[in-house]
Amino acid sequence: RSFDRQMPEEINRLVTDALADLLLTPSKDADKNLLREGVNRHKIKFVGNIMIDTLLNHVEKARQLQPHIKYNLKEKQYVFVTLHRPSNVDNKKSLTLIINHLTTLSRKIPVIFPMHPRTRKNLIAFALQEKINKAKNMIITDPIGYNETIGLVDKSTFVLTDSGGLQEETTVLGVPCLTLRHNTERPVTITQGTNKLTSLEILEKDLAELFIGNHKKGRIPRLWDGHTAERIMNIIINSD
């Protein structure tokens, strides 16, 4: 739960959970949310995070790719960025501010930014394309695949994103993460992991702090161990 009903995803989550006979949760805070909404506790099963099964299945292959070498980057000496949410990229003022901060950051450390089509379209519409093209050490790429993404995240100094999944993946990989959003449906990545919410008002400060190494180490949440699918299968097989 993000507790933001302006997000279509939040409405979809609420409706799906209301219709479900079995609710399989990734963390204990999710159990509490469901109980608070009146879900029968017997329908709730804490199983861990299925997305982490995928991550742990692919991470060695991703590391073997060594995608940072493809972009002439050195391990733990670059920043990985993904931004695509309307609140960040559909507004000229906010996107301009973000690009200004990233341009400043790129003077200190290389920044690799696989760019979502929505973001690229708005860069052109807001006449920001030339600015980012001239930025020193700013590497703009087309969208990239899962293994390449994980390989780049794993070897990065830190990540700036507005993605949901990257908040979880960085926590498991032990990579500091700044999430440019007002809220997150993955609060366990903040309370236990390596994630921190940021905003346009404090983004410059937060980027500077991570650049000098000021970040929490975090830990991997319980049952984020790559065996969630097995637990799900056993629960389904043994359910009435």
PDB file of C-alpha atoms in Angstrom:
ATOM      1  CA  ARG A   1       0.000   0.000   0.000  1.00  0.00           C
ATOM      2  CA  SER A   2       1.150   3.503  -0.866  1.00  0.00           C
ATOM      3  CA  PHE A   3      -2.030   4.992   0.684  1.00  0.00           C
ATOM      4  CA  ASP A   4      -2.240   7.237  -2.382  1.00  0.00           C
ATOM      5  CA  ARG A   5      -5.536   6.581  -4.149  1.00  0.00           C
ATOM      6  CA  GLN A   6      -4.602   8.924  -6.970  1.00  0.00           C
ATOM      7  CA  MET A   7      -2.329   6.126  -8.197  1.00  0.00           C
ATOM      8  CA  PRO A   8      -4.187   3.653 -10.475  1.00  0.00           C
ATOM      9  CA  GLU A   9      -1.958   0.895  -9.109  1.00  0.00           C
ATOM     10  CA  GLU A  10      -3.231   1.522  -5.585  1.00  0.00           C
ATOM     11  CA  ILE A  11      -6.861   1.129  -6.667  1.00  0.00           C
ATOM     12  CA  ASN A  12      -5.963  -2.061  -8.533  1.00  0.00           C
ATOM     13  CA  ARG A  13      -4.264  -3.457  -5.420  1.00  0.00           C
ATOM     14  CA  LEU A  14      -7.268  -2.684  -3.216  1.00  0.00           C
ATOM     15  CA  VAL A  15      -9.760  -4.224  -5.644  1.00  0.00           C
ATOM     16  CA  THR A  16      -7.655  -7.339  -6.257  1.00  0.00           C
ATOM     17  CA  ASP A  17      -7.173  -7.957  -2.538  1.00  0.00           C
ATOM     18  CA  ALA A  18     -10.890  -7.534  -1.868  1.00  0.00           C
ATOM     19  CA  LEU A  19     -11.672 -10.219  -4.454  1.00  0.00           C
ATOM     20  CA  ALA A  20      -8.934 -12.684  -3.533  1.00  0.00           C
ATOM     21  CA  ASP A  21      -9.461 -15.911  -1.584  1.00  0.00           C
ATOM     22  CA  LEU A  22      -5.772 -16.199  -0.708  1.00  0.00           C
ATOM     23  CA  LEU A  23      -3.440 -13.272  -0.050  1.00  0.00           C
ATOM     24  CA  LEU A  24       0.279 -14.007  -0.219  1.00  0.00           C
ATOM     25  CA  THR A  25       2.345 -11.205   1.269  1.00  0.00           C
ATOM     26  CA  PRO A  26       5.965 -10.102   0.785  1.00  0.00           C
ATOM     27  CA  SER A  27       6.474  -8.529   4.216  1.00  0.00           C
ATOM     28  CA  LYS A  28       4.798  -8.283   7.606  1.00  0.00           C
ATOM     29  CA  ASP A  29       3.661  -4.693   7.062  1.00  0.00           C
ATOM     30  CA  ALA A  30       1.494  -6.016   4.213  1.00  0.00           C
ATOM     31  CA  ASP A  31      -0.183  -8.425   6.671  1.00  0.00           C
ATOM     32  CA  LYS A  32      -0.996  -5.475   8.938  1.00  0.00           C
ATOM     33  CA  ASN A  33      -2.473  -3.494   6.044  1.00  0.00           C
ATOM     34  CA  LEU A  34      -4.813  -6.359   5.134  1.00  0.00           C
ATOM     35  CA  LEU A  35      -5.902  -6.955   8.718  1.00  0.00           C
ATOM     36  CA  ARG A  36      -6.633  -3.248   9.088  1.00  0.00           C
ATOM     37  CA  GLU A  37      -8.832  -3.476   5.976  1.00  0.00           C
ATOM     38  CA  GLY A  38     -10.857  -6.303   7.493  1.00  0.00           C
ATOM     39  CA  VAL A  39      -9.367  -9.279   5.628  1.00  0.00           C
ATOM     40  CA  ASN A  40      -9.765 -12.576   7.483  1.00  0.00           C
ATOM     41  CA  ARG A  41      -6.344 -13.434   8.928  1.00  0.00           C
ATOM     42  CA  HIS A  42      -6.717 -17.072   7.768  1.00  0.00           C
ATOM     43  CA  LYS A  43      -6.607 -15.849   4.142  1.00  0.00           C
ATOM     44  CA  ILE A  44      -3.263 -14.079   4.681  1.00  0.00           C
ATOM     45  CA  LYS A  45       0.000 -15.996   4.242  1.00  0.00           C
ATOM     46  CA  PHE A  46       3.405 -14.375   4.632  1.00  0.00           C
ATOM     47  CA  VAL A  47       5.583 -15.972   1.939  1.00  0.00           C
ATOM     48  CA  GLY A  48       8.276 -13.430   1.024  1.00  0.00           C
ATOM     49  CA  ASN A  49       8.956 -11.482  -2.140  1.00  0.00           C
ATOM     50  CA  ILE A  50       8.437 -13.294  -5.449  1.00  0.00           C
ATOM     51  CA  MET A  51      10.367 -10.578  -7.330  1.00  0.00           C
ATOM     52  CA  ILE A  52      13.459 -11.462  -5.334  1.00  0.00           C
ATOM     53  CA  ASP A  53      13.222 -15.049  -6.617  1.00  0.00           C
ATOM     54  CA  THR A  54      13.673 -13.569 -10.100  1.00  0.00           C
ATOM     55  CA  LEU A  55      16.522 -11.343  -8.979  1.00  0.00           C
ATOM     56  CA  LEU A  56      18.454 -14.127  -7.270  1.00  0.00           C
ATOM     57  CA  ASN A  57      17.851 -16.421 -10.252  1.00  0.00           C
ATOM     58  CA  HIS A  58      19.385 -13.889 -12.637  1.00  0.00           C
ATOM     59  CA  VAL A  59      21.956 -11.961 -10.635  1.00  0.00           C
ATOM     60  CA  GLU A  60      24.953 -14.159 -11.461  1.00  0.00           C
ATOM     61  CA  LYS A  61      24.150 -14.065 -15.172  1.00  0.00           C
ATOM     62  CA  ALA A  62      23.757 -10.294 -14.887  1.00  0.00           C
ATOM     63  CA  ARG A  63      27.146  -9.979 -13.183  1.00  0.00           C
ATOM     64  CA  GLN A  64      28.811 -12.112 -15.846  1.00  0.00           C
ATOM     65  CA  LEU A  65      27.555  -9.689 -18.509  1.00  0.00           C
ATOM     66  CA  GLN A  66      29.610  -6.909 -16.870  1.00  0.00           C
ATOM     67  CA  PRO A  67      27.495  -4.257 -18.619  1.00  0.00           C
ATOM     68  CA  HIS A  68      29.401  -1.407 -16.942  1.00  0.00           C
ATOM     69  CA  ILE A  69      32.393  -2.283 -19.128  1.00  0.00           C
ATOM     70  CA  LYS A  70      30.243  -1.814 -22.248  1.00  0.00           C
ATOM     71  CA  TYR A  71      29.705   1.807 -21.210  1.00  0.00           C
ATOM     72  CA  ASN A  72      33.340   2.366 -20.098  1.00  0.00           C
ATOM     73  CA  LEU A  73      32.295   2.630 -16.464  1.00  0.00           C
ATOM     74  CA  LYS A  74      34.241   1.490 -13.419  1.00  0.00           C
ATOM     75  CA  GLU A  75      32.772  -0.572 -10.592  1.00  0.00           C
ATOM     76  CA  LYS A  76      31.182   1.534  -7.842  1.00  0.00           C
ATOM     77  CA  GLN A  77      32.159   4.727  -9.668  1.00  0.00           C
ATOM     78  CA  TYR A  78      28.923   5.701 -11.430  1.00  0.00           C
ATOM     79  CA  VAL A  79      25.272   6.438 -10.670  1.00  0.00           C
ATOM     80  CA  PHE A  80      22.357   4.543 -12.238  1.00  0.00           C
ATOM     81  CA  VAL A  81      19.156   6.508 -12.950  1.00  0.00           C
ATOM     82  CA  THR A  82      15.644   5.594 -14.093  1.00  0.00           C
ATOM     83  CA  LEU A  83      12.768   8.100 -14.111  1.00  0.00           C
ATOM     84  CA  HIS A  84       9.422   7.792 -15.843  1.00  0.00           C
ATOM     85  CA  ARG A  85       6.517   8.688 -13.527  1.00  0.00           C
ATOM     86  CA  PRO A  86       4.243  11.532 -14.684  1.00  0.00           C
ATOM     87  CA  SER A  87       4.790  13.485 -11.455  1.00  0.00           C
ATOM     88  CA  ASN A  88       8.492  13.718 -12.329  1.00  0.00           C
ATOM     89  CA  VAL A  89       8.665  13.876 -16.113  1.00  0.00           C
ATOM     90  CA  ASP A  90       5.364  15.337 -17.369  1.00  0.00           C
ATOM     91  CA  ASN A  91       5.920  18.723 -15.733  1.00  0.00           C
ATOM     92  CA  LYS A  92       8.460  21.066 -17.332  1.00  0.00           C
ATOM     93  CA  LYS A  93       9.504  22.657 -14.046  1.00  0.00           C
ATOM     94  CA  SER A  94      10.125  19.344 -12.252  1.00  0.00           C
ATOM     95  CA  LEU A  95      11.900  17.704 -15.190  1.00  0.00           C
ATOM     96  CA  THR A  96      14.105  20.767 -15.689  1.00  0.00           C
ATOM     97  CA  LEU A  97      15.086  20.711 -12.022  1.00  0.00           C
ATOM     98  CA  ILE A  98      15.888  16.988 -12.171  1.00  0.00           C
ATOM     99  CA  ILE A  99      18.022  17.419 -15.285  1.00  0.00           C
ATOM    100  CA  ASN A 100      19.859  20.338 -13.679  1.00  0.00           C
ATOM    101  CA  HIS A 101      20.707  18.220 -10.626  1.00  0.00           C
ATOM    102  CA  LEU A 102      21.829  15.273 -12.755  1.00  0.00           C
ATOM    103  CA  THR A 103      23.947  17.544 -14.949  1.00  0.00           C
ATOM    104  CA  THR A 104      25.667  18.923 -11.848  1.00  0.00           C
ATOM    105  CA  LEU A 105      26.166  15.401 -10.479  1.00  0.00           C
ATOM    106  CA  SER A 106      27.667  14.185 -13.762  1.00  0.00           C
ATOM    107  CA  ARG A 107      30.510  16.688 -13.352  1.00  0.00           C
ATOM    108  CA  LYS A 108      31.592  14.691 -10.284  1.00  0.00           C
ATOM    109  CA  ILE A 109      30.724  11.119 -11.286  1.00  0.00           C
ATOM    110  CA  PRO A 110      29.440   9.407 -14.457  1.00  0.00           C
ATOM    111  CA  VAL A 111      25.654   9.031 -14.645  1.00  0.00           C
ATOM    112  CA  ILE A 112      24.022   6.330 -16.769  1.00  0.00           C
ATOM    113  CA  PHE A 113      20.368   6.967 -17.563  1.00  0.00           C
ATOM    114  CA  PRO A 114      18.424   4.348 -19.591  1.00  0.00           C
ATOM    115  CA  MET A 115      15.610   6.594 -20.750  1.00  0.00           C
ATOM    116  CA  HIS A 116      11.927   5.701 -20.842  1.00  0.00           C
ATOM    117  CA  PRO A 117      10.146   6.814 -24.056  1.00  0.00           C
ATOM    118  CA  ARG A 118       7.864   9.071 -21.997  1.00  0.00           C
ATOM    119  CA  THR A 119      10.862  10.857 -20.471  1.00  0.00           C
ATOM    120  CA  ARG A 120      12.613  11.233 -23.814  1.00  0.00           C
ATOM    121  CA  LYS A 121       9.463  12.630 -25.436  1.00  0.00           C
ATOM    122  CA  ASN A 122       9.139  15.260 -22.714  1.00  0.00           C
ATOM    123  CA  LEU A 123      12.822  16.192 -22.850  1.00  0.00           C
ATOM    124  CA  ILE A 124      12.299  17.074 -26.490  1.00  0.00           C
ATOM    125  CA  ALA A 125       8.965  18.822 -25.844  1.00  0.00           C
ATOM    126  CA  PHE A 126      10.488  20.937 -23.056  1.00  0.00           C
ATOM    127  CA  ALA A 127      13.640  21.759 -25.077  1.00  0.00           C
ATOM    128  CA  LEU A 128      15.915  19.962 -22.581  1.00  0.00           C
ATOM    129  CA  GLN A 129      17.487  17.468 -24.977  1.00  0.00           C
ATOM    130  CA  GLU A 130      20.452  19.662 -25.898  1.00  0.00           C
ATOM    131  CA  LYS A 131      21.223  20.407 -22.247  1.00  0.00           C
ATOM    132  CA  ILE A 132      21.452  16.744 -21.331  1.00  0.00           C
ATOM    133  CA  ASN A 133      23.400  15.912 -24.492  1.00  0.00           C
ATOM    134  CA  LYS A 134      26.062  18.448 -23.513  1.00  0.00           C
ATOM    135  CA  ALA A 135      26.314  17.226 -19.927  1.00  0.00           C
ATOM    136  CA  LYS A 136      29.701  15.831 -19.002  1.00  0.00           C
ATOM    137  CA  ASN A 137      29.763  12.109 -18.199  1.00  0.00           C
ATOM    138  CA  MET A 138      26.014  11.711 -18.803  1.00  0.00           C
ATOM    139  CA  ILE A 139      25.301   8.462 -20.638  1.00  0.00           C
ATOM    140  CA  ILE A 140      21.797   8.326 -22.115  1.00  0.00           C
ATOM    141  CA  THR A 141      20.673   4.979 -23.509  1.00  0.00           C
ATOM    142  CA  ASP A 142      17.483   3.464 -24.850  1.00  0.00           C
ATOM    143  CA  PRO A 143      15.584   1.210 -22.408  1.00  0.00           C
ATOM    144  CA  ILE A 144      17.650  -1.860 -21.509  1.00  0.00           C
ATOM    145  CA  GLY A 145      16.838  -5.442 -20.547  1.00  0.00           C
ATOM    146  CA  TYR A 146      16.477  -6.955 -17.093  1.00  0.00           C
ATOM    147  CA  ASN A 147      19.877  -8.622 -16.807  1.00  0.00           C
ATOM    148  CA  GLU A 148      21.721  -5.547 -18.065  1.00  0.00           C
ATOM    149  CA  THR A 149      19.772  -3.392 -15.615  1.00  0.00           C
ATOM    150  CA  ILE A 150      20.597  -5.647 -12.666  1.00  0.00           C
ATOM    151  CA  GLY A 151      24.248  -5.819 -13.709  1.00  0.00           C
ATOM    152  CA  LEU A 152      24.506  -2.029 -13.845  1.00  0.00           C
ATOM    153  CA  VAL A 153      22.631  -1.521 -10.575  1.00  0.00           C
ATOM    154  CA  ASP A 154      24.819  -4.076  -8.791  1.00  0.00           C
ATOM    155  CA  LYS A 155      28.059  -2.265  -9.660  1.00  0.00           C
ATOM    156  CA  SER A 156      26.745   1.294  -9.225  1.00  0.00           C
ATOM    157  CA  THR A 157      27.643   3.708  -6.422  1.00  0.00           C
ATOM    158  CA  PHE A 158      23.961   4.391  -5.880  1.00  0.00           C
ATOM    159  CA  VAL A 159      20.635   4.496  -7.730  1.00  0.00           C
ATOM    160  CA  LEU A 160      18.149   7.312  -8.312  1.00  0.00           C
ATOM    161  CA  THR A 161      14.758   6.039  -9.431  1.00  0.00           C
ATOM    162  CA  ASP A 162      10.989   6.364  -9.263  1.00  0.00           C
ATOM    163  CA  SER A 163      10.523   2.670 -10.029  1.00  0.00           C
ATOM    164  CA  GLY A 164       8.891   0.244  -7.639  1.00  0.00           C
ATOM    165  CA  GLY A 165      10.961  -2.855  -8.336  1.00  0.00           C
ATOM    166  CA  LEU A 166      14.343  -1.156  -8.087  1.00  0.00           C
ATOM    167  CA  GLN A 167      13.596  -0.192  -4.488  1.00  0.00           C
ATOM    168  CA  GLU A 168      13.450  -3.900  -3.651  1.00  0.00           C
ATOM    169  CA  GLU A 169      16.324  -5.008  -5.854  1.00  0.00           C
ATOM    170  CA  THR A 170      18.734  -2.398  -4.496  1.00  0.00           C
ATOM    171  CA  THR A 171      17.861  -3.461  -0.943  1.00  0.00           C
ATOM    172  CA  VAL A 172      18.814  -7.075  -1.681  1.00  0.00           C
ATOM    173  CA  LEU A 173      21.952  -6.066  -3.600  1.00  0.00           C
ATOM    174  CA  GLY A 174      22.994  -3.696  -0.807  1.00  0.00           C
ATOM    175  CA  VAL A 175      23.074  -0.678  -3.128  1.00  0.00           C
ATOM    176  CA  PRO A 176      21.951   2.723  -1.761  1.00  0.00           C
ATOM    177  CA  CYS A 177      18.762   3.931  -3.443  1.00  0.00           C
ATOM    178  CA  LEU A 178      17.037   7.316  -3.638  1.00  0.00           C
ATOM    179  CA  THR A 179      13.384   7.075  -4.651  1.00  0.00           C
ATOM    180  CA  LEU A 180      12.022  10.298  -6.115  1.00  0.00           C
ATOM    181  CA  ARG A 181       8.419   9.930  -4.979  1.00  0.00           C
ATOM    182  CA  HIS A 182       6.137  11.270  -2.252  1.00  0.00           C
ATOM    183  CA  ASN A 183       5.336   7.754  -1.041  1.00  0.00           C
ATOM    184  CA  THR A 184       6.175   4.106  -1.578  1.00  0.00           C
ATOM    185  CA  GLU A 185       4.172   0.903  -1.454  1.00  0.00           C
ATOM    186  CA  ARG A 186       7.406  -0.797  -0.366  1.00  0.00           C
ATOM    187  CA  PRO A 187       8.083   0.836   3.018  1.00  0.00           C
ATOM    188  CA  VAL A 188      10.078  -2.178   4.208  1.00  0.00           C
ATOM    189  CA  THR A 189      12.846  -1.070   1.809  1.00  0.00           C
ATOM    190  CA  ILE A 190      13.090   2.115   3.882  1.00  0.00           C
ATOM    191  CA  THR A 191      12.627   0.713   7.393  1.00  0.00           C
ATOM    192  CA  GLN A 192      14.959  -2.242   6.812  1.00  0.00           C
ATOM    193  CA  GLY A 193      16.663  -1.794   3.455  1.00  0.00           C
ATOM    194  CA  THR A 194      18.881   0.689   1.614  1.00  0.00           C
ATOM    195  CA  ASN A 195      16.111   2.901   0.230  1.00  0.00           C
ATOM    196  CA  LYS A 196      15.307   6.540   1.076  1.00  0.00           C
ATOM    197  CA  LEU A 197      12.448   8.683  -0.199  1.00  0.00           C
ATOM    198  CA  THR A 198      13.521  12.000  -1.650  1.00  0.00           C
ATOM    199  CA  SER A 199      11.775  14.981  -3.238  1.00  0.00           C
ATOM    200  CA  LEU A 200      12.623  17.813  -5.586  1.00  0.00           C
ATOM    201  CA  GLU A 201      13.098  20.065  -2.570  1.00  0.00           C
ATOM    202  CA  ILE A 202      15.855  17.919  -1.022  1.00  0.00           C
ATOM    203  CA  LEU A 203      17.153  16.012  -4.060  1.00  0.00           C
ATOM    204  CA  GLU A 204      20.326  18.083  -4.411  1.00  0.00           C
ATOM    205  CA  LYS A 205      21.205  17.513  -0.753  1.00  0.00           C
ATOM    206  CA  ASP A 206      20.426  13.788  -0.894  1.00  0.00           C
ATOM    207  CA  LEU A 207      22.513  13.290  -4.039  1.00  0.00           C
ATOM    208  CA  ALA A 208      25.428  15.092  -2.393  1.00  0.00           C
ATOM    209  CA  GLU A 209      25.148  12.920   0.731  1.00  0.00           C
ATOM    210  CA  LEU A 210      25.235   9.674  -1.239  1.00  0.00           C
ATOM    211  CA  PHE A 211      28.093  10.940  -3.388  1.00  0.00           C
ATOM    212  CA  ILE A 212      30.283  11.294  -0.288  1.00  0.00           C
ATOM    213  CA  GLY A 213      29.180   7.905   1.008  1.00  0.00           C
ATOM    214  CA  ASN A 214      26.673   8.921   3.674  1.00  0.00           C
ATOM    215  CA  HIS A 215      24.072   6.177   3.494  1.00  0.00           C
ATOM    216  CA  LYS A 216      22.595   3.401   5.598  1.00  0.00           C
ATOM    217  CA  LYS A 217      23.716  -0.152   4.943  1.00  0.00           C
ATOM    218  CA  GLY A 218      20.315  -1.751   5.519  1.00  0.00           C
ATOM    219  CA  ARG A 219      19.539  -5.445   5.640  1.00  0.00           C
ATOM    220  CA  ILE A 220      17.575  -7.941   3.574  1.00  0.00           C
ATOM    221  CA  PRO A 221      13.985  -8.365   4.847  1.00  0.00           C
ATOM    222  CA  ARG A 222      12.889 -11.742   6.172  1.00  0.00           C
ATOM    223  CA  LEU A 223      12.021 -14.396   3.539  1.00  0.00           C
ATOM    224  CA  TRP A 224      13.496 -12.375   0.679  1.00  0.00           C
ATOM    225  CA  ASP A 225      15.614 -15.436   0.045  1.00  0.00           C
ATOM    226  CA  GLY A 226      14.766 -16.758  -3.417  1.00  0.00           C
ATOM    227  CA  HIS A 227      12.387 -19.474  -2.154  1.00  0.00           C
ATOM    228  CA  THR A 228       9.086 -17.588  -2.214  1.00  0.00           C
ATOM    229  CA  ALA A 229       7.743 -19.531  -5.213  1.00  0.00           C
ATOM    230  CA  GLU A 230       8.255 -22.809  -3.338  1.00  0.00           C
ATOM    231  CA  ARG A 231       6.320 -21.510  -0.334  1.00  0.00           C
ATOM    232  CA  ILE A 232       3.514 -20.259  -2.595  1.00  0.00           C
ATOM    233  CA  MET A 233       3.301 -23.626  -4.350  1.00  0.00           C
ATOM    234  CA  ASN A 234       3.100 -25.515  -1.079  1.00  0.00           C
ATOM    235  CA  ILE A 235       0.375 -23.227   0.274  1.00  0.00           C
ATOM    236  CA  ILE A 236      -1.723 -23.565  -2.890  1.00  0.00           C
ATOM    237  CA  ILE A 237      -1.315 -27.352  -3.005  1.00  0.00           C
ATOM    238  CA  ASN A 238      -2.293 -27.709   0.653  1.00  0.00           C
ATOM    239  CA  SER A 239      -5.094 -25.135   0.732  1.00  0.00           C
ATOM    240  CA  ASP A 240      -8.711 -26.274   1.061  1.00  0.00           C
TER     241      ASP A 240
END
